[in-house]
């Protein structure tokens, strides 16, 4: 596996793939790999000839009071795992490679509810780094996880709005056996907090069951949130799928999750 640190290096490596007319898959990540990332790598591996994974803890998507400094980082382990999964190129640039001094241009999606309301500049940071990664790597397909469903919807919209030439795949959320959605931020949870965090998937399941019975999923999920105070519980319409999404803080850790109410994520 080639590890690229600069835009020039990853461009050169990705161009070599293009010369071979390979189908190129990109999995954008912030590292601290878990089985959710592995499922994205495997989806890319199954559909593409070459797989590029970017590993970049994007400062632009964290607000000043958020967890940028303590976000879990373990590049050595991540590189081993990516190599074991057959990733061809790992793009792990330093921050000033993507945001050099004098960087002034942002991609700012409008009207982002739910997460966008609680984290005002978050999707601007996500959209900007994704457009940069798409321009740099020029993938045929990019892979995103369902857990960040609103992010995937925003990226789908920006691909359409900016006439980018790539397909987007949304891969189903991977959960621990007890139902907690895998997230790099789960490592922040103490044993007691981890137990309390299970309220989030439970409440979403209660909402989904209510919806199937013709009742209000938001009210049902809210009623099942015992012990946790959700930031929001909202139905998100992603075009091809309707989701019930929620965020809640457990101690210092903010978790998000969602379930599909109807339709299919593609
Ligand atoms: O989902 C993530 O890990 C990040 O938001 C992404 C898409 C890699 C952009 O920094």
Coordinates of C-alpha atoms and ligand atoms in Angstrom, one line a residue:
X1 CA 0.0 0.0 0.0
X2 CA 1.3 3.4 -1.0
X3 CA 1.1 6.1 1.7
X4 CA 0.8 9.6 0.2
X5 CA 1.4 12.7 2.3
X6 CA 1.1 15.4 -0.4
X7 CA -1.5 16.3 -3.0
X8 CA 1.1 15.8 -5.7
X9 CA 2.0 12.3 -4.5
X10 CA -1.6 11.1 -4.2
X11 CA -2.5 12.6 -7.6
X12 CA 0.4 10.8 -9.2
X13 CA -0.5 7.5 -7.6
X14 CA -4.2 7.9 -8.5
X15 CA -3.3 9.0 -12.1
X16 CA -1.4 5.7 -12.5
X17 CA -4.7 3.9 -11.7
X18 CA -6.5 6.0 -14.3
X19 CA -3.9 5.1 -16.9
X20 CA -4.7 1.5 -16.3
X21 CA -8.4 2.4 -16.8
X22 CA -9.2 1.1 -13.4
X23 CA -12.4 2.0 -11.5
X24 CA -11.2 4.1 -8.6
X25 CA -13.0 4.1 -5.3
X26 CA -12.4 6.8 -2.6
X27 CA -13.3 6.3 1.1
X28 CA -12.9 9.6 2.9
X29 CA -12.2 9.1 6.6
X30 CA -10.8 10.8 9.7
X31 CA -9.0 7.6 10.8
X32 CA -9.4 5.7 14.1
X33 CA -10.7 2.8 12.0
X34 CA -13.4 0.5 13.3
X35 CA -15.5 -2.1 11.6
X36 CA -17.7 0.6 10.1
X37 CA -14.7 1.9 8.2
X38 CA -13.8 -1.7 7.3
X39 CA -17.3 -2.2 5.7
X40 CA -16.7 0.9 3.6
X41 CA -13.3 -0.4 2.5
X42 CA -14.9 -3.7 1.6
X43 CA -17.7 -2.1 -0.4
X44 CA -15.1 -0.1 -2.3
X45 CA -12.9 -3.2 -2.8
X46 CA -15.9 -5.2 -4.1
X47 CA -16.8 -2.6 -6.7
X48 CA -13.6 -0.9 -7.7
X49 CA -10.2 -1.9 -9.1
X50 CA -8.3 0.5 -6.9
X51 CA -9.2 1.8 -3.5
X52 CA -7.9 5.1 -2.1
X53 CA -8.6 5.9 1.6
X54 CA -8.0 9.4 2.9
X55 CA -7.1 9.8 6.5
X56 CA -7.4 13.4 7.6
X57 CA -8.8 14.8 10.8
X58 CA -10.4 17.9 9.1
X59 CA -10.0 20.9 11.4
X60 CA -12.5 22.9 9.3
X61 CA -15.4 20.7 10.5
X62 CA -14.8 21.2 14.2
X63 CA -16.0 24.2 16.1
X64 CA -13.5 25.8 18.5
X65 CA -15.2 24.1 21.6
X66 CA -15.4 20.7 20.0
X67 CA -13.0 17.7 20.2
X68 CA -10.4 18.3 17.5
X69 CA -7.4 18.1 19.8
X70 CA -8.5 14.9 21.5
X71 CA -10.1 13.2 18.4
X72 CA -8.6 9.6 18.5
X73 CA -5.6 9.2 16.3
X74 CA -3.6 6.0 15.6
X75 CA -2.1 6.2 12.1
X76 CA 0.2 3.2 12.5
X77 CA -2.7 0.9 13.4
X78 CA -4.9 2.5 10.7
X79 CA -2.3 2.0 8.1
X80 CA -1.9 -1.7 9.0
X81 CA -5.6 -2.2 9.0
X82 CA -6.0 -0.5 5.6
X83 CA -3.2 -2.6 4.1
X84 CA -4.8 -5.8 5.5
X85 CA -8.1 -4.8 3.8
X86 CA -6.4 -4.4 0.4
X87 CA -6.4 -0.6 0.2
X88 CA -4.1 0.6 -2.5
X89 CA -3.4 4.1 -1.5
X90 CA -3.7 5.8 1.9
X91 CA -3.7 9.6 1.6
X92 CA -2.7 11.0 5.0
X93 CA -1.7 14.6 4.5
X94 CA -0.8 17.1 7.3
X95 CA -3.3 19.9 7.9
X96 CA -1.3 22.6 6.0
X97 CA -1.2 20.4 2.9
X98 CA -5.0 20.8 2.5
X99 CA -5.3 24.3 4.2
X100 CA -2.1 26.2 3.4
X101 CA -1.7 29.7 4.6
X102 CA -4.0 32.0 2.6
X103 CA -6.7 29.4 2.1
X104 CA -9.9 31.4 1.5
X105 CA -12.4 29.4 -0.5
X106 CA -15.3 27.4 1.1
X107 CA -18.1 25.2 -0.2
X108 CA -21.1 26.2 2.0
X109 CA -24.2 24.0 1.7
X110 CA -27.4 25.9 2.5
X111 CA -30.4 25.0 4.6
X112 CA -28.8 22.1 6.6
X113 CA -31.2 21.3 9.4
X114 CA -30.6 18.8 12.3
X115 CA -26.8 18.6 12.6
X116 CA -26.4 21.8 10.6
X117 CA -28.4 23.8 13.2
X118 CA -26.5 22.5 16.2
X119 CA -23.1 22.6 14.5
X120 CA -23.3 25.7 12.3
X121 CA -20.0 25.5 10.3
X122 CA -19.7 21.7 10.4
X123 CA -21.1 21.0 6.9
X124 CA -19.1 23.8 5.4
X125 CA -16.0 22.1 6.6
X126 CA -17.2 18.7 5.4
X127 CA -18.3 19.9 2.0
X128 CA -15.1 21.8 1.4
X129 CA -12.8 18.9 2.3
X130 CA -14.9 16.5 0.3
X131 CA -14.8 18.7 -2.9
X132 CA -11.0 19.0 -2.4
X133 CA -10.6 15.3 -2.0
X134 CA -12.8 14.6 -5.0
X135 CA -10.8 17.1 -7.1
X136 CA -7.5 15.7 -6.0
X137 CA -8.2 11.9 -6.3
X138 CA -10.8 12.1 -9.1
X139 CA -12.6 8.9 -7.9
X140 CA -15.3 7.2 -9.9
X141 CA -17.2 6.3 -6.7
X142 CA -17.0 7.7 -3.1
X143 CA -18.2 5.7 -0.1
X144 CA -19.9 7.2 3.0
X145 CA -21.5 5.6 6.0
X146 CA -25.2 5.7 6.8
X147 CA -24.5 6.7 10.4
X148 CA -23.6 10.2 9.0
X149 CA -26.7 10.1 6.8
X150 CA -27.1 13.9 6.7
X151 CA -23.5 14.2 5.6
X152 CA -24.1 11.7 2.8
X153 CA -27.2 13.6 1.7
X154 CA -25.2 16.9 1.6
X155 CA -22.4 15.3 -0.4
X156 CA -25.0 13.8 -2.8
X157 CA -26.5 17.3 -3.3
X158 CA -23.1 19.0 -3.8
X159 CA -22.1 16.3 -6.4
X160 CA -25.3 17.3 -8.3
X161 CA -25.1 21.0 -7.8
X162 CA -21.4 21.3 -8.7
X163 CA -21.6 18.8 -11.6
X164 CA -19.0 16.6 -10.1
X165 CA -18.4 13.4 -12.0
X166 CA -18.6 10.6 -9.5
X167 CA -21.1 8.3 -7.9
X168 CA -21.9 8.1 -4.2
X169 CA -22.6 5.0 -2.2
X170 CA -24.1 4.9 1.3
X171 CA -23.1 1.8 3.2
X172 CA -25.3 0.5 6.1
X173 CA -24.3 1.4 9.7
X174 CA -22.4 -1.2 11.5
X175 CA -23.5 -1.8 15.1
X176 CA -22.0 -3.6 18.2
X177 CA -24.1 -6.6 19.2
X178 CA -25.9 -4.5 21.8
X179 CA -27.1 -2.0 19.1
X180 CA -24.7 0.9 19.6
X181 CA -23.6 2.3 16.2
X182 CA -19.9 2.1 15.7
X183 CA -18.2 5.5 15.9
X184 CA -14.6 6.6 16.6
X185 CA -16.1 8.8 19.4
X186 CA -17.4 5.7 21.3
X187 CA -13.8 5.4 22.6
X188 CA -14.6 8.5 24.8
X189 CA -17.3 6.6 26.7
X190 CA -16.8 5.1 30.2
X191 CA -18.4 1.7 30.9
X192 CA -21.3 3.4 32.6
X193 CA -21.7 6.0 29.8
X194 CA -21.6 3.2 27.2
X195 CA -24.6 1.6 28.9
X196 CA -26.5 4.9 29.0
X197 CA -25.6 5.5 25.3
X198 CA -27.8 2.5 24.3
X199 CA -30.8 4.7 25.0
X200 CA -30.1 6.3 21.6
X201 CA -30.5 3.3 19.3
X202 CA -33.3 2.0 21.6
X203 CA -35.2 5.3 21.2
X204 CA -34.7 5.3 17.4
X205 CA -36.0 1.7 17.2
X206 CA -39.1 2.7 19.3
X207 CA -39.6 5.5 16.7
X208 CA -39.3 3.1 13.8
X209 CA -41.8 0.7 15.4
X210 CA -44.3 3.6 16.0
X211 CA -43.9 4.7 12.4
X212 CA -44.6 1.2 11.1
X213 CA -47.8 1.3 13.2
X214 CA -48.8 4.6 11.7
X215 CA -47.9 6.7 14.8
X216 CA -45.6 9.7 15.1
X217 CA -42.0 8.4 15.2
X218 CA -40.5 11.6 16.7
X219 CA -42.9 11.5 19.6
X220 CA -42.4 7.8 20.2
X221 CA -38.6 8.2 20.1
X222 CA -38.7 11.2 22.4
X223 CA -40.8 9.2 24.9
X224 CA -38.2 6.4 24.9
X225 CA -35.3 8.7 25.6
X226 CA -35.3 8.1 29.4
X227 CA -32.2 9.4 31.1
X228 CA -30.8 11.2 28.0
X229 CA -31.7 14.6 26.7
X230 CA -31.7 14.5 22.9
X231 CA -30.3 17.5 21.0
X232 CA -32.9 16.7 18.3
X233 CA -35.0 13.9 17.0
X234 CA -36.0 14.6 13.4
X235 CA -37.3 12.9 10.3
X236 CA -34.9 13.5 7.5
X237 CA -36.1 13.2 3.9
X238 CA -33.1 12.1 1.9
X239 CA -35.0 11.8 -1.4
X240 CA -34.8 8.0 -1.8
X241 CA -35.1 7.3 1.9
X242 CA -36.8 8.7 5.0
X243 CA -34.8 8.4 8.2
X244 CA -35.4 9.1 11.8
X245 CA -32.2 10.8 13.1
X246 CA -31.2 11.9 16.6
X247 CA -28.2 13.2 18.5
X248 CA -27.6 13.1 22.3
X249 CA -24.9 13.9 24.7
X250 CA -23.7 11.2 27.0
X251 CA -21.4 12.9 29.6
X252 CA -19.0 14.9 27.4
X253 CA -19.6 12.8 24.3
X254 CA -22.0 13.8 21.6
X255 CA -23.4 10.8 19.6
X256 CA -25.5 10.7 16.5
X257 CA -27.5 7.8 15.0
X258 CA -30.4 7.1 12.6
X259 CA -32.7 4.4 11.3
X260 CA -34.4 4.0 8.0
X261 CA -38.2 4.5 8.2
X262 CA -38.8 3.8 4.5
X263 CA -37.0 3.7 1.2
X264 CA -33.5 2.5 0.6
X265 CA -30.1 4.1 1.0
X266 CA -28.0 3.7 -2.2
Ligands
LIG1 O1 -17.3 11.2 8.1 C1 -16.1 11.6 8.2 O2 -15.2 10.9 8.8 C2 -15.8 13.0 7.8 O3 -16.8 13.9 8.0 C3 -15.2 13.1 6.3 C4 -16.3 12.7 5.3 C5 -14.0 12.2 6.2 C6 -14.8 14.5 6.0 O4 -13.8 15.0 6.8

